[in-house]
Amino acid sequence: MVTKNILPEYFDVVILGTGLPECIIAAACARSGLSVLHLDRNDYYGGLWASFNLQQIHHWLENESKEGGEIYDSSSFLQDGEKFVAASCRSFVEKIRYDFDNWKADELDLRLQNIDFQWRKFSLDLLPKILLSRGNMVKLLCDSSVARYCEFKSVDRFLCFSSQEDLSPLLVVPCSRGEIFRSDILSTLDKRRIMRFLQNCIKWRKNDNETNFWEEYTEKPFGTFIESFGITGRVKSIITDTLGILHSSANTREGLEAVCEFMESVGRYADSPFLWTLFGSGELPQGFARLCALFGGIYCLNRSVEGFIISNKRIEAVLTEGQRINCKHVITNRTYLPEQYLSSMSQKRINRTILISDQSILPDPEKEHISLLNLVSFENDASPYLLEVGYEGCAAPKGKYITHITARSQCDSYTILNPIVERLFEVAGNVFSFEKEISTVFTDQKPQIMWSLYFDVAEPLLMLEGIPINMGIVPCVDEHLNYDLVVCEVRLFKAKKIFKEFWPDYDFLPPSLSGDDDDELEKQIDIENFEENDYSSSSRIFEQT
């Protein structure tokens, strides 16, 4: 094999794959003064955390369907006592489906013609996530100054289903204290009950040892605990499905934690607790990669990795395109992991569908929104949720909307998610027209699907026995709404935990500014079109009620 580029022969750490956890660890290593080589067999950053335009996602689908890997003669690179273990080259993306099978040819051509000429203006996330304003990821972005490489916008609309016949199927849910009192979907009594419930949640958060009002419900469903406050029906759904969206199908303790995390983030940057990364979640891995490169990290995309040279249960070197790279540590995702370390059993599948539609699921003639809808009422075991982004989120051209639905189950994505899609969208067989006037877009009609994709991600379980002691394996992609599990320190295989295990004497991406000026750090989060307001923290808001 002919080497494309000759690299230095030694690095402190070689990192394989440019997903978000890999890029975070790479930035932390480079920031600590370690020499970093970051390789990716793909020609783009992000792996399964990437964002693509319409043309790029078609190329991605073509590559995902190809079988990879070639047998490589490593004997000339081995020294006494060393052995070569081949890296795997496999995809964990399965059950890919374009749902245009039932469309007539002329209808399909018309749809594709309408969006293909705008292909550059779409940003389609493979696995989209949003940021909790007071979550670990926002803190990491501010501390590391990576926030300056990205722009953000508030997720400004939370939706829920109405169970009352005289209301539309979807309702806008109030989140902040002001929105709750201004809401016309809640009675005065309901508002008082919600405020009383939230006050008790905050008291529990401050000192749960002294708050015993919840103890008898500890392991019971969160909904049962809410009913003890006299909250039932649609109001109960607002709390469990919206305020508690961070932990669906929770018991009481988990539900209390989810509601408190939600409310503590309300008011930090806007009335919403969540932020969306403009141009897609794929901007975050690139931001951390940029920080790594700034501190001397070397990046090589579109570069294959043949395998690992191992001696005495340690990786001594990585073979990449005919060159031996000696190193002290290797960080990798599972797509490079040798087959002997992968179980034949897979975890639950992450079910995904991406839809391009001609209007929002709840049109607003005054402005566009970034919307979030908990779909747990459709499929409780799979805990699906919907995220809708359009022009305001820099994810689609004006007048088009991207809808992401994510779940986790043992079934394939089409089986789990298509019934939800049929409930919310017009599907095959209905009349479609691109000749709508703007004034007629905001009707009671369901959005029309112009393009759709279903796929599953099924990453296998690990066989921990025999894994080299200087190899770190980053966490799998997950179905969770926000990023906090990616950087968590205490959970196995999380980015911060991996870093601290290998380099306990180094700080993990410490603040780049001198001192502890939190105000200066927070200013790095740039909220697009955000007007300065005197927002208070939610804990103070509800204490004063």
Coordinates of C-alpha atoms in Angstrom, one line a residue:
M1 CA 0.0 0.0 0.0
V2 CA 1.3 3.5 -0.9
T3 CA 1.1 6.0 1.9
K4 CA -0.7 9.2 1.0
N5 CA 1.0 11.4 3.6
I6 CA 4.0 10.5 5.8
L7 CA 3.1 11.3 9.4
P8 CA 5.4 11.7 12.4
E9 CA 6.3 8.3 13.8
Y10 CA 5.2 8.9 17.4
F11 CA 2.2 10.5 19.2
D12 CA 1.1 10.5 22.9
V13 CA -2.4 9.5 21.8
V14 CA -4.0 8.4 18.5
I15 CA -7.7 9.0 18.3
L16 CA -9.8 7.1 15.7
G17 CA -13.1 8.6 14.6
T18 CA -14.2 12.2 14.7
G19 CA -17.5 11.8 16.6
L20 CA -18.3 14.2 19.4
P21 CA -16.8 12.2 22.3
E22 CA -13.6 11.6 20.3
C23 CA -13.3 15.3 19.5
I24 CA -13.9 16.3 23.1
I25 CA -11.1 14.0 24.3
A26 CA -8.8 15.1 21.5
A27 CA -9.3 18.7 22.5
A28 CA -8.7 17.9 26.2
C29 CA -5.5 16.0 25.3
A30 CA -4.1 18.7 23.1
R31 CA -5.0 21.4 25.6
S32 CA -3.0 19.4 28.2
G33 CA 0.1 19.5 26.0
L34 CA -0.1 15.9 24.7
S35 CA 0.7 15.2 21.0
V36 CA -2.5 14.1 19.3
L37 CA -3.1 12.3 15.9
H38 CA -6.8 12.2 15.0
L39 CA -7.7 9.9 12.1
D40 CA -11.0 9.2 10.4
R41 CA -11.7 6.8 7.5
N42 CA -14.5 9.1 6.4
D43 CA -14.1 12.3 4.4
Y44 CA -16.2 14.3 6.8
Y45 CA -16.2 15.2 10.5
G46 CA -18.6 13.8 13.1
G47 CA -19.3 10.2 12.3
L48 CA -22.8 9.4 13.5
W49 CA -22.9 12.9 15.1
A50 CA -22.6 14.6 11.7
S51 CA -24.9 17.0 9.8
F52 CA -25.2 16.8 6.1
N53 CA -26.8 18.7 3.3
L54 CA -29.1 16.8 1.0
Q55 CA -26.4 15.7 -1.5
Q56 CA -24.0 14.7 1.3
I57 CA -26.6 12.5 3.0
H58 CA -27.2 10.6 -0.3
H59 CA -23.4 9.9 -0.5
W60 CA -23.4 8.8 3.2
L61 CA -26.2 6.3 2.5
E62 CA -24.3 4.9 -0.5
N63 CA -21.2 4.4 1.6
E64 CA -23.1 2.9 4.5
S65 CA -24.3 0.1 2.3
K66 CA -20.8 -0.9 1.2
E67 CA -18.8 -3.6 2.8
G68 CA -15.4 -2.3 4.1
G69 CA -12.1 -3.8 5.1
E70 CA -9.2 -5.5 3.4
I71 CA -6.7 -8.1 4.6
Y72 CA -3.3 -6.4 5.1
D73 CA 0.2 -7.9 5.5
S74 CA 1.6 -6.5 8.7
S75 CA 4.6 -8.8 9.2
S76 CA 7.2 -6.3 8.1
F77 CA 6.1 -3.9 10.9
L78 CA 6.2 -6.3 13.8
Q79 CA 9.0 -6.5 16.3
D80 CA 9.8 -9.3 18.7
G81 CA 6.8 -10.2 21.0
E82 CA 4.3 -8.1 19.0
K83 CA 1.2 -9.2 17.2
F84 CA -1.1 -7.6 14.7
V85 CA -4.8 -7.3 15.4
A86 CA -6.9 -6.0 12.4
A87 CA -9.3 -3.1 13.0
S88 CA -12.9 -3.7 12.0
C89 CA -14.4 -1.6 9.2
R90 CA -18.2 -2.0 9.6
S91 CA -21.3 0.1 9.9
F92 CA -23.8 -0.1 12.6
V93 CA -26.5 1.6 10.5
E94 CA -29.2 -0.8 9.4
K95 CA -32.7 -1.0 7.9
I96 CA -32.2 2.1 5.7
R97 CA -35.4 3.0 3.9
Y98 CA -36.5 5.8 1.6
D99 CA -40.2 5.9 2.0
F100 CA -41.1 6.7 -1.6
D101 CA -42.1 3.2 -2.6
N102 CA -45.8 3.9 -2.9
W103 CA -45.5 7.2 -4.8
K104 CA -46.3 7.4 -8.5
A105 CA -43.3 8.3 -10.6
D106 CA -44.6 11.8 -11.7
E107 CA -45.4 12.7 -8.1
L108 CA -41.9 11.6 -6.9
D109 CA -40.2 13.5 -9.6
L110 CA -42.1 16.7 -8.8
R111 CA -41.2 16.5 -5.1
L112 CA -37.5 15.9 -5.8
Q113 CA -37.3 18.6 -8.4
N114 CA -38.7 21.1 -5.8
I115 CA -36.0 20.4 -3.2
D116 CA -33.0 19.3 -5.2
F117 CA -32.1 22.7 -6.4
Q118 CA -31.9 23.9 -2.8
W119 CA -29.8 20.9 -1.6
R120 CA -27.1 23.2 -0.1
K121 CA -29.6 24.9 2.2
F122 CA -30.5 21.8 4.1
S123 CA -28.7 20.6 7.2
L124 CA -29.8 17.1 8.2
D125 CA -28.6 15.7 11.5
L126 CA -28.0 12.0 11.8
L127 CA -28.7 12.1 15.5
P128 CA -29.8 15.6 16.6
K129 CA -29.6 16.8 20.2
I130 CA -30.3 20.0 22.0
L131 CA -28.4 21.7 24.8
L132 CA -29.7 22.1 28.4
S133 CA -28.9 25.7 29.3
R134 CA -27.5 24.7 32.7
G135 CA -26.2 21.3 31.6
N136 CA -22.8 19.9 31.5
M137 CA -22.3 20.5 27.8
V138 CA -23.0 24.2 28.0
K139 CA -20.6 24.5 30.8
L140 CA -17.9 22.6 28.8
L141 CA -18.5 24.8 25.8
C142 CA -18.1 27.9 27.9
D143 CA -15.1 26.7 29.9
S144 CA -13.2 25.5 26.8
S145 CA -14.2 28.5 24.7
V146 CA -15.5 26.2 22.0
A147 CA -18.8 28.2 22.2
R148 CA -17.2 30.9 20.2
Y149 CA -17.0 28.6 17.2
C150 CA -20.8 28.0 17.1
E151 CA -24.1 29.9 17.2
F152 CA -27.2 28.9 19.1
K153 CA -30.9 29.6 19.1
S154 CA -33.5 28.9 21.7
V155 CA -35.9 26.0 21.3
D156 CA -38.8 28.3 21.7
R157 CA -41.9 26.1 21.4
F158 CA -43.0 23.0 23.4
L159 CA -46.0 21.1 22.1
C160 CA -48.3 18.5 23.6
F161 CA -51.4 16.6 22.5
S162 CA -54.8 17.8 23.6
S163 CA -57.3 15.2 24.9
Q164 CA -60.2 17.7 24.6
E165 CA -62.3 17.5 21.5
D166 CA -62.9 21.3 21.2
L167 CA -59.1 22.0 21.0
S168 CA -56.7 21.4 18.2
P169 CA -54.7 18.1 18.4
L170 CA -51.5 20.0 19.3
L171 CA -51.2 22.7 22.0
V172 CA -48.3 25.1 22.9
V173 CA -47.1 24.3 26.4
P174 CA -46.2 27.2 28.8
C175 CA -42.8 26.7 30.5
S176 CA -41.8 29.9 32.5
R177 CA -43.8 31.4 35.3
G178 CA -45.0 34.2 33.0
E179 CA -46.1 31.8 30.3
I180 CA -48.0 29.7 32.8
F181 CA -50.0 32.7 34.1
R182 CA -50.6 34.0 30.6
S183 CA -51.7 30.6 29.3
D184 CA -55.3 30.2 28.1
I185 CA -55.2 26.4 28.1
L186 CA -55.0 26.3 31.9
S187 CA -57.6 27.2 34.4
T188 CA -56.8 29.4 37.4
L189 CA -57.0 26.3 39.6
D190 CA -54.7 24.4 37.3
K191 CA -52.1 27.2 37.4
R192 CA -52.1 27.2 41.2
R193 CA -51.7 23.5 41.4
I194 CA -48.8 23.6 38.9
M195 CA -47.0 26.4 40.8
R196 CA -47.5 24.5 44.1
F197 CA -46.1 21.4 42.6
L198 CA -43.0 23.2 41.1
Q199 CA -42.3 24.9 44.5
N200 CA -42.2 21.5 46.2
C201 CA -39.9 20.2 43.4
I202 CA -37.4 23.0 44.1
K203 CA -37.6 22.4 47.9
W204 CA -36.7 18.8 47.2
R205 CA -33.9 19.7 44.9
K206 CA -32.3 21.9 47.6
N207 CA -32.3 19.3 50.3
D208 CA -34.1 16.0 49.6
N209 CA -33.1 14.6 53.0
E210 CA -35.4 17.1 54.7
T211 CA -38.2 16.8 52.2
N212 CA -40.2 13.6 52.9
F213 CA -43.4 14.4 51.0
W214 CA -42.3 12.2 48.1
E215 CA -40.8 9.2 49.9
E216 CA -43.8 6.9 49.7
Y217 CA -43.7 7.4 45.9
T218 CA -40.0 6.9 45.4
E219 CA -40.2 3.8 43.1
K220 CA -43.7 4.5 41.9
P221 CA -44.4 6.1 38.5
F222 CA -43.9 9.8 38.4
G223 CA -47.5 10.3 37.2
T224 CA -48.8 8.7 40.4
F225 CA -46.9 11.2 42.4
I226 CA -48.2 14.1 40.4
E227 CA -51.8 13.0 40.9
S228 CA -51.2 13.3 44.7
F229 CA -51.2 17.1 44.1
G230 CA -54.7 16.9 42.5
I231 CA -53.1 17.2 39.0
T232 CA -54.7 15.0 36.4
G233 CA -55.6 14.9 32.7
R234 CA -54.0 17.3 30.3
V235 CA -52.2 19.3 33.1
K236 CA -50.6 16.1 34.3
S237 CA -49.4 15.3 30.7
I238 CA -47.9 18.8 30.5
I239 CA -45.6 18.0 33.5
T240 CA -44.8 14.4 32.6
D241 CA -44.4 14.8 28.8
T242 CA -42.9 18.3 28.6
L243 CA -41.3 19.5 31.9
G244 CA -40.2 15.9 32.5
I245 CA -39.1 15.2 28.9
L246 CA -35.5 14.7 30.0
H247 CA -36.5 11.4 31.5
S248 CA -39.5 9.8 30.0
S249 CA -41.3 6.9 31.7
A250 CA -39.6 7.8 35.0
N251 CA -40.2 6.8 38.6
T252 CA -40.8 9.6 41.1
R253 CA -37.1 10.4 41.9
E254 CA -36.1 10.4 38.2
G255 CA -39.1 12.5 37.3
L256 CA -38.3 15.1 40.1
E257 CA -34.8 15.3 38.8
A258 CA -35.9 15.8 35.3
V259 CA -38.4 18.6 36.2
C260 CA -35.8 20.4 38.3
E261 CA -33.2 20.2 35.6
F262 CA -35.7 21.6 33.2
M263 CA -36.8 24.5 35.4
E264 CA -33.3 25.4 36.6
S265 CA -32.4 26.1 32.9
V266 CA -35.5 28.2 32.2
G267 CA -34.4 31.8 32.1
R268 CA -30.7 31.5 31.7
Y269 CA -30.7 32.6 28.1
A270 CA -34.4 32.8 27.3
D271 CA -37.7 31.5 28.6
S272 CA -36.8 28.1 27.1
P273 CA -34.4 25.8 28.9
F274 CA -33.0 24.4 25.6
L275 CA -30.7 25.6 22.9
W276 CA -30.3 24.4 19.3
T277 CA -27.0 24.6 17.5
L278 CA -27.5 26.6 14.3
F279 CA -26.6 24.6 11.1
G280 CA -27.0 21.4 13.1
S281 CA -25.5 19.4 15.9
G282 CA -22.6 18.4 13.7
E283 CA -21.1 21.8 14.4
L284 CA -20.1 20.8 17.9
P285 CA -17.6 18.0 17.0
Q286 CA -16.0 20.4 14.5
G287 CA -15.7 23.0 17.2
F288 CA -13.8 20.7 19.5
A289 CA -11.7 19.5 16.6
R290 CA -10.8 23.1 15.9
L291 CA -9.7 23.6 19.5
C292 CA -7.5 20.5 19.2
A293 CA -5.9 21.7 16.0
L294 CA -5.3 25.1 17.7
F295 CA -3.2 23.4 20.3
G296 CA -1.2 21.3 17.8
G297 CA -3.4 18.3 17.1
I298 CA -3.0 16.7 13.6
Y299 CA -6.1 15.7 11.6
C300 CA -6.3 13.3 8.7
L301 CA -9.6 12.6 7.2
N302 CA -10.3 9.9 4.5
R303 CA -7.5 7.8 5.9
S304 CA -7.9 4.1 6.5
V305 CA -6.7 2.3 9.7
E306 CA -5.5 -1.3 9.1
G307 CA -5.1 -2.3 12.7
F308 CA -3.2 -2.3 16.0
I309 CA 0.2 -3.7 17.0
I310 CA -0.1 -5.2 20.5
S311 CA 2.4 -6.4 23.0
N312 CA 1.9 -7.3 26.7
K313 CA -1.7 -6.3 26.6
R314 CA -0.8 -2.8 25.4
I315 CA -1.2 -1.2 22.0
E316 CA 2.3 -0.2 20.9
A317 CA 1.4 1.3 17.5
V318 CA -1.4 1.9 15.0
L319 CA -1.0 0.9 11.3
T320 CA -2.5 3.4 8.9
E321 CA -2.0 3.2 5.2
G322 CA 1.3 1.4 5.4
Q323 CA 2.8 3.5 8.2
R324 CA 3.5 2.4 11.8
I325 CA 2.5 5.2 14.3
N326 CA 3.8 4.5 17.8
C327 CA 1.8 5.8 20.6
K328 CA 1.1 5.6 24.4
H329 CA -2.7 5.5 24.2
V330 CA -5.4 4.9 21.7
I331 CA -9.0 6.3 21.9
T332 CA -11.5 4.7 19.4
N333 CA -15.1 4.3 18.7
R334 CA -16.6 0.8 18.0
T335 CA -16.4 1.0 14.2
Y336 CA -12.6 0.5 14.5
L337 CA -12.7 -2.0 17.3
P338 CA -11.3 -5.5 16.4
E339 CA -14.1 -8.0 16.0
Q340 CA -12.9 -10.1 18.9
Y341 CA -13.9 -7.3 21.3
L342 CA -17.4 -7.0 19.9
S343 CA -20.3 -9.2 21.1
S344 CA -22.7 -10.8 18.6
M345 CA -25.5 -9.3 20.7
S346 CA -26.5 -5.7 20.0
Q347 CA -28.1 -3.2 22.3
K348 CA -31.6 -1.8 21.7
R349 CA -31.8 -0.1 18.3
I350 CA -31.9 3.7 18.0
N351 CA -34.8 4.3 15.7
R352 CA -34.6 7.4 13.4
T353 CA -36.6 9.1 10.8
I354 CA -35.8 12.4 9.0
L355 CA -38.6 14.1 7.1
I356 CA -38.6 17.2 4.9
S357 CA -42.1 18.8 4.8
D358 CA -43.8 21.8 3.2
Q359 CA -45.1 23.3 6.5
S360 CA -44.8 23.0 10.3
I361 CA -46.8 20.4 12.3
L362 CA -48.4 23.4 14.0
P363 CA -48.2 26.4 11.6
D364 CA -47.8 29.9 13.0
P365 CA -48.5 32.7 10.5
E366 CA -46.4 35.2 12.6
K367 CA -43.1 33.4 12.9
E368 CA -41.2 30.2 12.6
H369 CA -40.3 28.1 15.6
I370 CA -37.9 25.4 16.8
S371 CA -40.4 22.9 18.3
L372 CA -40.2 20.0 20.6
L373 CA -42.9 17.3 21.1
N374 CA -42.8 14.3 23.4
L375 CA -44.3 11.3 21.7
V376 CA -44.3 8.9 24.6
S377 CA -48.1 8.7 24.5
F378 CA -47.7 6.9 21.1
E379 CA -45.2 4.3 22.1
N380 CA -44.3 4.4 25.8
D381 CA -41.7 1.7 25.7
A382 CA -39.7 3.4 22.9
S383 CA -39.9 6.9 24.4
P384 CA -40.0 8.7 21.1
Y385 CA -39.7 12.5 20.7
L386 CA -40.0 14.9 17.8
L387 CA -37.8 17.9 17.0
E388 CA -38.8 20.3 14.2
V389 CA -36.3 22.8 12.8
G390 CA -36.6 25.1 9.8
Y391 CA -35.2 28.2 8.4
E392 CA -34.9 29.8 11.9
G393 CA -32.6 27.0 12.9
C394 CA -30.5 27.3 9.7
A395 CA -31.5 23.7 8.9
A396 CA -33.7 24.3 5.8
P397 CA -34.6 26.9 3.2
K398 CA -37.5 29.2 3.9
G399 CA -40.8 27.5 3.8
K400 CA -39.4 24.0 4.4
Y401 CA -39.2 22.1 7.7
I402 CA -37.0 19.3 8.9
T403 CA -38.7 16.9 11.4
H404 CA -36.5 14.5 13.4
I405 CA -38.1 11.6 15.3
T406 CA -35.9 9.6 17.6
A407 CA -36.8 6.5 19.7
R408 CA -35.1 3.4 21.1
S409 CA -36.6 -0.1 20.8
Q410 CA -36.0 -3.7 19.7
C411 CA -37.9 -3.1 16.5
D412 CA -36.9 -1.4 13.3
S413 CA -37.5 2.3 12.8
Y414 CA -40.3 2.0 10.2
T415 CA -42.3 -0.3 12.4
I416 CA -42.1 2.0 15.4
L417 CA -42.1 5.4 13.8
N418 CA -44.3 5.2 10.7
P419 CA -47.6 5.1 12.7
I420 CA -46.5 8.4 14.3
V421 CA -45.6 9.9 10.9
E422 CA -49.0 8.9 9.5
R423 CA -50.8 10.6 12.4
L424 CA -48.9 13.9 12.0
F425 CA -48.3 14.1 8.2
E426 CA -49.9 13.5 4.9
V427 CA -48.5 10.3 3.4
A428 CA -48.6 8.5 0.1
G429 CA -51.8 8.7 -1.9
N430 CA -52.8 12.2 -1.0
V431 CA -53.0 15.1 -3.4
F432 CA -49.9 17.3 -3.3
S433 CA -49.2 20.7 -4.8
F434 CA -46.2 22.9 -4.9
E435 CA -48.3 25.8 -6.2
K436 CA -49.5 27.0 -2.7
E437 CA -49.8 30.7 -2.0
I438 CA -48.1 31.8 1.2
S439 CA -51.5 32.9 2.5
T440 CA -52.9 29.4 2.2
V441 CA -50.0 27.5 3.8
F442 CA -51.3 28.0 7.3
T443 CA -54.4 25.8 7.2
D444 CA -55.7 22.8 9.0
Q445 CA -54.1 20.5 6.5
K446 CA -51.4 18.2 7.7
P447 CA -47.8 18.9 6.4
Q448 CA -46.9 17.1 3.2
I449 CA -43.8 14.9 3.2
M450 CA -41.4 15.8 0.4
W451 CA -38.5 13.6 1.4
S452 CA -38.1 11.0 4.1
L453 CA -35.5 8.6 5.5
Y454 CA -35.8 5.8 8.1
F455 CA -32.8 4.0 9.6
D456 CA -31.6 2.2 12.7
V457 CA -28.3 2.4 14.6
A458 CA -27.5 -0.9 16.4
E459 CA -24.1 -0.8 18.1
P460 CA -23.0 -4.1 19.5
L461 CA -22.2 -4.7 23.2
L462 CA -18.5 -4.9 24.2
M463 CA -16.5 -8.0 25.2
L464 CA -14.4 -6.3 27.9
E465 CA -12.1 -9.2 28.4
G466 CA -8.8 -8.8 26.6
I467 CA -9.1 -5.2 25.6
P468 CA -5.7 -3.5 25.8
I469 CA -5.2 -1.5 29.0
N470 CA -4.2 1.6 27.1
M471 CA -7.2 1.7 24.8
G472 CA -10.2 3.9 25.6
I473 CA -13.5 3.2 23.9
V474 CA -15.8 6.2 23.6
P475 CA -19.6 6.0 24.4
C476 CA -22.0 4.9 21.7
V477 CA -24.3 7.3 20.2
D478 CA -27.5 7.5 22.3
E479 CA -31.1 8.4 21.9
H480 CA -31.2 10.9 24.7
L481 CA -32.5 14.4 24.0
N482 CA -29.5 16.3 25.4
Y483 CA -25.7 15.9 25.6
D484 CA -25.1 15.5 29.3
L485 CA -24.4 11.8 29.2
V486 CA -21.6 12.3 26.7
V487 CA -19.4 14.3 29.0
C488 CA -20.5 12.7 32.3
E489 CA -17.6 11.8 34.6
V490 CA -19.1 8.9 36.6
R491 CA -20.7 6.7 33.9
L492 CA -18.6 4.1 32.1
F493 CA -17.1 5.0 28.7
K494 CA -18.0 8.7 29.0
A495 CA -15.6 11.2 27.6
K496 CA -14.5 12.8 30.9
K497 CA -14.2 9.5 32.7
I498 CA -11.9 8.1 29.9
F499 CA -9.7 11.2 30.1
K500 CA -9.4 11.1 33.9
E501 CA -8.5 7.4 33.9
F502 CA -5.6 7.8 31.5
W503 CA -4.4 11.3 32.6
P504 CA -5.6 11.8 36.2
D505 CA -3.0 14.6 36.8
Y506 CA -4.4 16.8 34.0
D507 CA -7.4 19.1 34.1
F508 CA -10.2 18.2 31.7
L509 CA -10.7 21.2 29.4
P510 CA -10.2 23.9 32.2
P511 CA -11.6 27.4 31.7
S512 CA -9.4 29.3 29.3
L513 CA -10.1 32.7 31.0
S514 CA -8.3 33.8 34.1
G515 CA -10.3 33.7 37.3
D516 CA -13.9 32.5 37.7
D517 CA -15.8 35.2 35.9
D518 CA -18.9 33.3 35.0
D519 CA -20.5 36.3 33.4
E520 CA -17.6 36.5 30.9
L521 CA -17.9 32.8 30.2
E522 CA -21.6 32.9 29.6
K523 CA -21.3 35.8 27.1
Q524 CA -19.6 33.3 24.8
I525 CA -22.9 31.6 24.1
D526 CA -24.3 33.6 21.2
I527 CA -28.0 33.3 21.0
E528 CA -29.2 34.3 17.5
N529 CA -31.6 37.2 17.6
F530 CA -31.7 37.1 21.4
E531 CA -33.0 40.3 23.0
E532 CA -31.5 41.1 26.4
N533 CA -34.1 40.6 29.1
D534 CA -33.9 40.6 32.9
Y535 CA -34.6 36.9 33.3
S536 CA -34.4 35.4 36.7
S537 CA -33.5 31.8 37.6
S538 CA -36.5 29.6 37.8
S539 CA -35.7 28.7 41.4
R540 CA -36.1 32.3 42.5
I541 CA -39.2 32.8 40.3
F542 CA -41.1 29.9 41.9
E543 CA -39.9 30.7 45.5
Q544 CA -41.5 34.2 45.1
T545 CA -44.8 32.9 44.0

